[in-house]
Coordinates of C-alpha atoms in Angstrom, one line a residue:
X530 CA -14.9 -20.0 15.8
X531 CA -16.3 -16.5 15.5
X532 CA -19.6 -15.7 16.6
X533 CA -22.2 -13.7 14.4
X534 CA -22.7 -10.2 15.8
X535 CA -25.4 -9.8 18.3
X536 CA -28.3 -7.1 17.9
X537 CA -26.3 -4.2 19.8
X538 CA -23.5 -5.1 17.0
X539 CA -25.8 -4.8 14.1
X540 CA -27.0 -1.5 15.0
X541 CA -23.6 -0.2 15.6
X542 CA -22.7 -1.0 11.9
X543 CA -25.8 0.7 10.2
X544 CA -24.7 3.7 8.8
X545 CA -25.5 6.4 10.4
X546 CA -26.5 9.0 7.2
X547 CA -29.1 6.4 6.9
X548 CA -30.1 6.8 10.1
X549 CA -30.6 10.3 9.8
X550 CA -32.1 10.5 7.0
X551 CA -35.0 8.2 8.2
X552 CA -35.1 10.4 11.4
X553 CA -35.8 13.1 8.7
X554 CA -38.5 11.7 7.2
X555 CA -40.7 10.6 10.1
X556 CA -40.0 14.0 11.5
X557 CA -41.5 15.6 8.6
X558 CA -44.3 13.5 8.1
X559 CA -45.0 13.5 11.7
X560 CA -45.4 17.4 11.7
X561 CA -47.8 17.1 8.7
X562 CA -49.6 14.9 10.3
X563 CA -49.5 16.6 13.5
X564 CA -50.5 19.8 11.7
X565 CA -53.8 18.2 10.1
X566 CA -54.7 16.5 12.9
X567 CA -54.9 19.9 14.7
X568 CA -56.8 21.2 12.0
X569 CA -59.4 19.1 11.8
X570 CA -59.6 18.6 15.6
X571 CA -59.9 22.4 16.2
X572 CA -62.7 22.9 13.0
X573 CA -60.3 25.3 11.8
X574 CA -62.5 27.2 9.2
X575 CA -59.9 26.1 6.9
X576 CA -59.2 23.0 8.0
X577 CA -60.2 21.2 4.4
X578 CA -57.5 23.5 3.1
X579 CA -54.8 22.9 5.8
X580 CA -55.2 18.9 4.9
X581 CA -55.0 19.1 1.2
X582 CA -52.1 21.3 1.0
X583 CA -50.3 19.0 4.1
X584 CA -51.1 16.3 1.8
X585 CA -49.4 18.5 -1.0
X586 CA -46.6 19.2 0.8
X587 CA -46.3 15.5 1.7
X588 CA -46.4 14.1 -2.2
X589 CA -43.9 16.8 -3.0
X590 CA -41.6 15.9 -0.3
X591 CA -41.8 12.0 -1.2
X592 CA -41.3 12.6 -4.9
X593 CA -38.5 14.5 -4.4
X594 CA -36.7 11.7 -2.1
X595 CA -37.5 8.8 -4.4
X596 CA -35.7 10.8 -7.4
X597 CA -32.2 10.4 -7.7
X598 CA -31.9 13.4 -10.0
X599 CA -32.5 15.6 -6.8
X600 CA -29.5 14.3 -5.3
X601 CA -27.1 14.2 -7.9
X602 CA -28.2 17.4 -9.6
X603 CA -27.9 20.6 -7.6
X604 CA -30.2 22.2 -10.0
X605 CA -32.6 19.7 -9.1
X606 CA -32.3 20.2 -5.5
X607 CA -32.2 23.7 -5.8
X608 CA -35.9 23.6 -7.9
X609 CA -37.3 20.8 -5.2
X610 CA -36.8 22.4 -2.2
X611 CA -38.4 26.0 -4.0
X612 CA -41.2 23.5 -4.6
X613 CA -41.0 22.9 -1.0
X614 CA -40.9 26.4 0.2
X615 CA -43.9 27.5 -2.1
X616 CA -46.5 24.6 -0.7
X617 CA -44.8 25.5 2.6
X618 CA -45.3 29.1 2.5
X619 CA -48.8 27.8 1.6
X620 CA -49.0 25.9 4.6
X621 CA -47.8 28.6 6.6
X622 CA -50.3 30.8 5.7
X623 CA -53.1 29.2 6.3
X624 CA -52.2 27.6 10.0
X625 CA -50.1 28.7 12.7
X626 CA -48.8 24.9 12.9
X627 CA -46.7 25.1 9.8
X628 CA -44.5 27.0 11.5
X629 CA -42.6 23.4 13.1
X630 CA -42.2 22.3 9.3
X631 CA -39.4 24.9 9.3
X632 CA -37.3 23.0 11.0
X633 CA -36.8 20.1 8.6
X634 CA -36.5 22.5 6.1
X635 CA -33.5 23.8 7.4
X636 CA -31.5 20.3 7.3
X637 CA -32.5 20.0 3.9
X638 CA -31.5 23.3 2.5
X639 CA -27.9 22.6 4.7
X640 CA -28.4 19.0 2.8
X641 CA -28.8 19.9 -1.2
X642 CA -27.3 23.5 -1.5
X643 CA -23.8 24.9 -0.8
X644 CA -23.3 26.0 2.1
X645 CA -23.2 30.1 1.7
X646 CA -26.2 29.4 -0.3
X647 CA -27.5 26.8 2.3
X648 CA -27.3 29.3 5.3
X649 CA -29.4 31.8 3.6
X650 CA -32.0 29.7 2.6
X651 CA -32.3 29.1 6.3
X652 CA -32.1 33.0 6.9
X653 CA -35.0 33.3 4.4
X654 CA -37.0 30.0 5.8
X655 CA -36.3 31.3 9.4
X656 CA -37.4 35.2 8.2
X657 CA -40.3 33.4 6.9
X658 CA -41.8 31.7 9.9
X659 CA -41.5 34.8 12.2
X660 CA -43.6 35.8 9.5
X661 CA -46.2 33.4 9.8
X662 CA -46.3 33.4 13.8
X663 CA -46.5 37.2 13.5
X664 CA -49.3 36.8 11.3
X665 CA -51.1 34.4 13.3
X666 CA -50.8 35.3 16.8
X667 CA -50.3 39.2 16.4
X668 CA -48.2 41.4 18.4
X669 CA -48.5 41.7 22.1
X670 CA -50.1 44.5 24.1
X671 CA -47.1 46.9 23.9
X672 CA -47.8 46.5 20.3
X673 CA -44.3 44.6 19.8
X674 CA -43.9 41.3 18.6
X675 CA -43.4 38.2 21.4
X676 CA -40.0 37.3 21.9
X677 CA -41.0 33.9 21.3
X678 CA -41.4 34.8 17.3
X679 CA -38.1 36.0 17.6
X680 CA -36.0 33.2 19.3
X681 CA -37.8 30.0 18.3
X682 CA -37.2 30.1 14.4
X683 CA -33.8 31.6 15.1
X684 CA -32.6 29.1 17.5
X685 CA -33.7 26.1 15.4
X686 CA -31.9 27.9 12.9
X687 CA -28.7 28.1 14.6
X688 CA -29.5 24.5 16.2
X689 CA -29.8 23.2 12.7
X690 CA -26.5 25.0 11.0
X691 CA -24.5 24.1 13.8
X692 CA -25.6 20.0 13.6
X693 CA -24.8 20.1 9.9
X694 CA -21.5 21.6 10.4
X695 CA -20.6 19.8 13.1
X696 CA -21.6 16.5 11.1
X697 CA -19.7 17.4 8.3
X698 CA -16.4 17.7 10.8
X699 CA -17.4 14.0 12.1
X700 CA -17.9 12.9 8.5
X701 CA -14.7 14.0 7.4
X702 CA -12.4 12.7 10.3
X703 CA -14.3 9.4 9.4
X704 CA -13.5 9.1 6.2
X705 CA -9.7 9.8 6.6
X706 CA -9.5 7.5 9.2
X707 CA -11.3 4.9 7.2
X708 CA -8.6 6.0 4.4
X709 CA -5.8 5.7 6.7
X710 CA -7.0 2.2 8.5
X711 CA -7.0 0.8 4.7
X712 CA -3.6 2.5 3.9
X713 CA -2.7 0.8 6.6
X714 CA -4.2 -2.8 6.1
X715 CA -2.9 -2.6 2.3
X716 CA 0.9 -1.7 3.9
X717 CA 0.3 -5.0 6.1
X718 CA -0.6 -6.9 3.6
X719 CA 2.5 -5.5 1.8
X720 CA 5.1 -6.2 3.8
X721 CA 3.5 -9.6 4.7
X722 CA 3.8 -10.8 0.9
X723 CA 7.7 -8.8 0.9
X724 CA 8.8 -10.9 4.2
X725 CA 7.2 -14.5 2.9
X726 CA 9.0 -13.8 -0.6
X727 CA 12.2 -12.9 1.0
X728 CA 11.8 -16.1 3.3
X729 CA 11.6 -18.1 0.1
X730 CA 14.6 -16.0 -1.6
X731 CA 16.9 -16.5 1.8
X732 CA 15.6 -19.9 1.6
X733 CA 16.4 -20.7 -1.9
X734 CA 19.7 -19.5 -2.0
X735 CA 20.5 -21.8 1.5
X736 CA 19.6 -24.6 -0.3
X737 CA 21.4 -23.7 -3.5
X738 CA 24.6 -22.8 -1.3
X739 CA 24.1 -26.2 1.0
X740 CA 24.2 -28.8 -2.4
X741 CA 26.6 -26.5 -3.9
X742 CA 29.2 -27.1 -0.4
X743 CA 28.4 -30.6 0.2
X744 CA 26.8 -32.6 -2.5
X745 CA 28.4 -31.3 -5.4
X746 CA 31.4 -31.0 -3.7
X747 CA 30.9 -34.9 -2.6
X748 CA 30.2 -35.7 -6.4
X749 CA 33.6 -33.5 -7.4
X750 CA 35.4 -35.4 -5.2
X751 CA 34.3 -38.8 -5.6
X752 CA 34.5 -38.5 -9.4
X753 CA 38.3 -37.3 -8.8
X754 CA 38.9 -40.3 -6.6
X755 CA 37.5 -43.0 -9.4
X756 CA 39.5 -41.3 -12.1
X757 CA 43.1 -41.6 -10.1
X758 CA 41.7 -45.3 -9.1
X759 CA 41.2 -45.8 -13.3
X760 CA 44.5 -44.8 -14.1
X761 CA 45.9 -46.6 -11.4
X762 CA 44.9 -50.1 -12.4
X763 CA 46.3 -51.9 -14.9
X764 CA 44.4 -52.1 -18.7
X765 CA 42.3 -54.4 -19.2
X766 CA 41.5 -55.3 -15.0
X767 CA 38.2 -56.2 -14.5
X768 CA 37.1 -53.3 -12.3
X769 CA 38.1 -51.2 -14.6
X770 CA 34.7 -51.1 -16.2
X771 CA 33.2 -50.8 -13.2
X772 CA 34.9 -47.6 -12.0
X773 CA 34.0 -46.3 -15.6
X774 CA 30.6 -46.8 -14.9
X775 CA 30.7 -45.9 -11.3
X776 CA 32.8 -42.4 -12.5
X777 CA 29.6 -41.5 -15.0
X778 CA 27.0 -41.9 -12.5
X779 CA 28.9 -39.3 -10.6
X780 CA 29.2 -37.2 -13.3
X781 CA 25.6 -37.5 -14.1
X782 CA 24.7 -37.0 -10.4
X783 CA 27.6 -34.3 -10.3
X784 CA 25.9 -32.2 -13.6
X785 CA 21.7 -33.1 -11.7
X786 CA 23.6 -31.1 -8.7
X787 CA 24.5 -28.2 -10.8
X788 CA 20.9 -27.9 -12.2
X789 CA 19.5 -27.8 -9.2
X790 CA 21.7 -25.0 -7.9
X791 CA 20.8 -23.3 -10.9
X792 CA 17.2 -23.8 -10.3
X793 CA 17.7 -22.3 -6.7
X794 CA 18.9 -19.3 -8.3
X795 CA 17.5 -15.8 -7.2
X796 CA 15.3 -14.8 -9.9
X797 CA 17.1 -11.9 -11.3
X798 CA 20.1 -14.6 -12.3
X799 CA 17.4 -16.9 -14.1
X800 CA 17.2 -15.2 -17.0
X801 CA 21.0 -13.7 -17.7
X802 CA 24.8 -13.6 -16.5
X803 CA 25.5 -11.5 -13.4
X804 CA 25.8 -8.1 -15.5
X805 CA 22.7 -8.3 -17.2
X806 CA 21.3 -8.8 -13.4
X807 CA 23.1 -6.0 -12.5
X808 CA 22.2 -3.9 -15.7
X809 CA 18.6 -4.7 -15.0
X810 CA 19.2 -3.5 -11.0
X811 CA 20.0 0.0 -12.4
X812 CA 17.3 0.4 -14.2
X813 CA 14.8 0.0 -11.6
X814 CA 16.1 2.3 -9.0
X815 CA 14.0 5.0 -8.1
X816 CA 15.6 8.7 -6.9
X817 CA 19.2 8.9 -8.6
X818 CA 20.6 8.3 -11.9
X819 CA 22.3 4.4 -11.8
X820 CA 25.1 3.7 -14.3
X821 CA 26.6 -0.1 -14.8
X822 CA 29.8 -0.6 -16.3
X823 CA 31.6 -3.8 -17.2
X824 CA 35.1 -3.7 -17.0
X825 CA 37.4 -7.0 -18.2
X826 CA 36.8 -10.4 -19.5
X827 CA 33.5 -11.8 -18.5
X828 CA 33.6 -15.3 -16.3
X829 CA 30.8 -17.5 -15.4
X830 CA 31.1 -17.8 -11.8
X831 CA 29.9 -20.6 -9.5
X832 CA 26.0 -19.5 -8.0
X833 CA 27.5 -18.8 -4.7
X834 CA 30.0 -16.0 -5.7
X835 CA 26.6 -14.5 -8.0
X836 CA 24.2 -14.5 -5.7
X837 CA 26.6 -13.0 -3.0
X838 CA 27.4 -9.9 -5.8
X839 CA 23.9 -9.4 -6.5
X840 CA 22.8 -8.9 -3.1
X841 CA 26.0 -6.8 -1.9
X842 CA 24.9 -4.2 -5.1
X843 CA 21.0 -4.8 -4.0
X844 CA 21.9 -3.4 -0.6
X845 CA 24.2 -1.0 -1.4
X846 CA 21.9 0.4 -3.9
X847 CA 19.0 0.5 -1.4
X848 CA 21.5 2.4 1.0
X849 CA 21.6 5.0 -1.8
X850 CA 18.4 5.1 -1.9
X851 CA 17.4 5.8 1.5
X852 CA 20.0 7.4 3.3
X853 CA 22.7 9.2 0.8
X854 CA 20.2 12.3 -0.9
X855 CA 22.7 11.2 -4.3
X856 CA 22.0 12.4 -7.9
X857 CA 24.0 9.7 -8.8
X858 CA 25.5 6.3 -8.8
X859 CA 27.8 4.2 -10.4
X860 CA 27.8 0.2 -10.4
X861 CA 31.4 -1.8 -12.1
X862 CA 31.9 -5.1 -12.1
X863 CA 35.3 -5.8 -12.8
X864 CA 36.8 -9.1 -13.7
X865 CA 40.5 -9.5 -13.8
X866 CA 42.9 -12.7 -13.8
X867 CA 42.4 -13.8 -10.4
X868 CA 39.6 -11.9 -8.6
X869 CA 36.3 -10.2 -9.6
X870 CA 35.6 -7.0 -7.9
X871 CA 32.3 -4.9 -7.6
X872 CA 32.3 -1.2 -6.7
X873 CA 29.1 0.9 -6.0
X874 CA 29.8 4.8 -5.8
X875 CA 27.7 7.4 -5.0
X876 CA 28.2 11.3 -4.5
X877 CA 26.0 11.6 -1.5
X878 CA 25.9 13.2 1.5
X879 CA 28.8 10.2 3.1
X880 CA 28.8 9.3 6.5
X881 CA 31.8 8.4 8.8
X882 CA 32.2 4.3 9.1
X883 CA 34.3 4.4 11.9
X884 CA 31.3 5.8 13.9
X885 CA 29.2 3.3 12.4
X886 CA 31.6 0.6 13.2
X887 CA 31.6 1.9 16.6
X888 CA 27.8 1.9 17.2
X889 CA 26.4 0.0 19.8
X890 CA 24.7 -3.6 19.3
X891 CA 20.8 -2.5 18.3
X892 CA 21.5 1.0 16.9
X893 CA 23.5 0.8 13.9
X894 CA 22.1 -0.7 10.5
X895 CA 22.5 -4.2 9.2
X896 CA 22.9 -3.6 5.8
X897 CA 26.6 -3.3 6.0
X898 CA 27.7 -6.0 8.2
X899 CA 25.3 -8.3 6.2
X900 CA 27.1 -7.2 2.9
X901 CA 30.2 -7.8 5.0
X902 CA 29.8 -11.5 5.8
X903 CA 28.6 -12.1 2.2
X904 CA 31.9 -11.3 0.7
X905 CA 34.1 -12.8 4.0
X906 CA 32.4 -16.0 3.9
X907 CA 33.5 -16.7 0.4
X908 CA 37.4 -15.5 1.3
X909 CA 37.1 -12.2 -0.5
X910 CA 37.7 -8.6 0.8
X911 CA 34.7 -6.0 1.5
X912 CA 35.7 -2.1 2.1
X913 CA 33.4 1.4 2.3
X914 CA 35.2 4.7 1.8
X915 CA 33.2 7.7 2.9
X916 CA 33.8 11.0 4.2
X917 CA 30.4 13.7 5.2
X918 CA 29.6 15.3 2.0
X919 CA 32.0 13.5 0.0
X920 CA 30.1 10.2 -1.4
X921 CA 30.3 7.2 -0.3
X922 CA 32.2 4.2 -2.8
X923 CA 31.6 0.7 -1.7
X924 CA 34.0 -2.4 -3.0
X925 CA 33.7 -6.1 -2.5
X926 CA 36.4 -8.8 -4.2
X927 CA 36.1 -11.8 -4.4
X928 CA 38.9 -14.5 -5.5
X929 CA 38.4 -16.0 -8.4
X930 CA 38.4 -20.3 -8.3
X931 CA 40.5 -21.9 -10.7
X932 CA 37.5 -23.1 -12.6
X933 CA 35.6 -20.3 -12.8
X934 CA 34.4 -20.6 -15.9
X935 CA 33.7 -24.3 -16.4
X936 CA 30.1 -23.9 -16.4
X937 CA 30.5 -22.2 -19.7
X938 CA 32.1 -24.9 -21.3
X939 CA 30.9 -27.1 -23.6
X940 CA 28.9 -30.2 -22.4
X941 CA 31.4 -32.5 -24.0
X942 CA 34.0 -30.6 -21.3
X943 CA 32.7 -32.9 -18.7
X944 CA 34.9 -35.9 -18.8
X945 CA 37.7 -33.7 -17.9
X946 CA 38.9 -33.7 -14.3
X947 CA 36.1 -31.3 -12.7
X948 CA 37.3 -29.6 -10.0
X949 CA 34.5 -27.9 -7.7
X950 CA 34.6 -24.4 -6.5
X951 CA 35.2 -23.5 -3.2

């Protein structure tokens, strides 16, 4: 069971422009308050003044942070912080001590204006309290002015542009990093849901092909078995009624068997034959242009040979997709007297099979070998022709079971001989 985070934890996750800008205010109202505190401990001679316009300063400053007008508006900002620099330059002139508030200034100028614009307030602001330590504490005895006036504005200057930009960097990597780890969660969480629905698919259709092989085909057979034994027996034998009886709850059992293949479907057979599955296929393919074309006289097939089409044109479409840079493809489904065949062409880029054929275990793809055993476990023939730069034109047949189309019958065509598909 997790643990709640300890102290250390909690700190790490406060965020850390808050922390800053909490570090900004106690440093400005520490100055102030350092500033009057001086004043008044010195008897300045203006000491009353240095306090009222600290407290000046102070209100200003606190307004402006509690109106959310100064941070959305960079007009606002712009007018607060001259409001700012006025009682500042107040401040500035009346004790030497206001010179420290310059240095909070600077964040915030970085903070609300534009950078260009930001660095020159910071010029000005720095200008500004060489001023006021000029003014103050005069020039030396060589008549020059100290160093001191020189290099402590302008270093805090460069202190605080360098912080800000350097913050900004930080910031930034952050936030695409945070933008990439969610990317990244949301592709998880992707491909999680795409694996468990293709679990359920692959499932499915193992189910649907496992009645359809042995329980139906049981049901076939035993309901073939009680008709011959029927006809066999002379009219009017006893067991005759029984066998009748015996023969219709196969049938029944034999047509539950089908539904429940049917149920077990893939859903892109639910709802329509095989070509409007396939029709629907083409329409969703992103990248090339995907034609479908029905060739012959339509059959019902059994779910088996369906499901094995539709995934052989799913896969060879996503090969398109992915690796042959096509403008084009081209899916037929062709039914003639004995077979049904499915081509998928392309004018790609090709490849050469027999070096994919010859790849080693591990480093070719799966996508045709799996399309492969589709069509050789139910007898039929599977075949890619491709030459580098010439397309590549995929074919699968499959023969055709002598009762193909039985499930399109009528209802009543039940109490004929059924005989099961392969």
């Amino acid at each position: 069971m997790a643990t709640p985070p300890g102290p250390r934890a909690a700190r790490a996750l406060t965020p850390v422009s808050k922390v800053l800008r909490l570090c900004l205010h106690a440093l400005l109202f520490g100055l102030l308050a350092l500033a009057a505190g001086r004043a008044v401990a010195d008897s300045a001679p203006r000491s009353g003044w240095v306090v009222a316009v600290c407290a000046v300063l102070a209100a200003v400053y606190a307004a402006g942070v509690r109106a959310p007008v100064v941070h959305t508006s960079p007009r606002a900002g712009a007018v607060w912080l001259a409001a700012l620099g006025a009682a500042w330059a107040g401040l500035l002139a009346l004790s030497p001590d206001g010179l420290w508030i310059a240095f909070p200034l600077y964040f915030l100028e970085l903070h609300l204006l534009r950078l260009r614009w930001g660095v020159t307030a910071v010029a000005v602001t720095a200008c500004a309290a060489i001023g006021g330590f000029v003014g103050h504490n005069g020039l030396t005895h060589s008549g020059s002015p100290s160093p001191g006036a020189f290099l402590g504005p302008l270093l805090g200057g460069a202190v605080a542009v360098a912080t800000v930009l350097g913050y900004q960097a930080l910031y930034r990597e952050s936030e695409r990093r945070r933008e990439l780890i969610e990317e990244l969660i949301a592709t998880r969480a992707e491909l999680a849901a795409a694996e468990r629905s293709a679990g359920i698919l692959a499932e499915r259709e193992r189910l649907a092909r496992e009645i359809h092989d042995t329980l139906a085909q049981g049901l076939s057979s035993i309901q073939l078995l009680l008709r011959a034994a029927e006809r066999a027996l002379p009219a009017g034998a006893p067991a005759v009624e029984h066998i009748a009886r015996a023969r219709e709850a196969a049938q029944d059992n034999l047509a539950e068997a089908r539904r429940f293949v049917r149920a077990l479907t893939p859903p892109d057979l639910e709802h329509g034959s095989l070509a409007a599955a396939l029709e629907r296929l083409c329409t969703g393919v992103p990248g090339p242009r995907v034609r479908f074309s029905l060739s012959g006289t339509p059959r019902v097939l059994p779910t088996p040979y369906e499901v094995a089409l539709l995934r052989i044109a799913q896969s060879a479409l996503a090969n398109v997709v992915r690796h042959a840079r096509a403008g084009r493809a081209e899916i037929t489904l062709t039914f003639m007297d004995s077979s049904v065949t499915l081509d998928v062409v392309d004018d790609g880029r090709g490849f050469d099979p027999a070096s994919v054929a010859s790849a080693p275990p591990g480093e070719g793809g799966f996508g045709l070998p799996a399309m492969r055993s589709r069509a050789e476990t139910l007898g039929g023939l599977f075949t890619v022709e491709s030459d580098p730069g010439q397309g590549t034109a995929v074919a699968v047949t499959l023969p055709l079971p002598v009762d193909a189309s039985i499930d399109a019958a009528p209802a009543a065509a039940a109490d004929r001989d059924p005989v099961e598909a392969p």
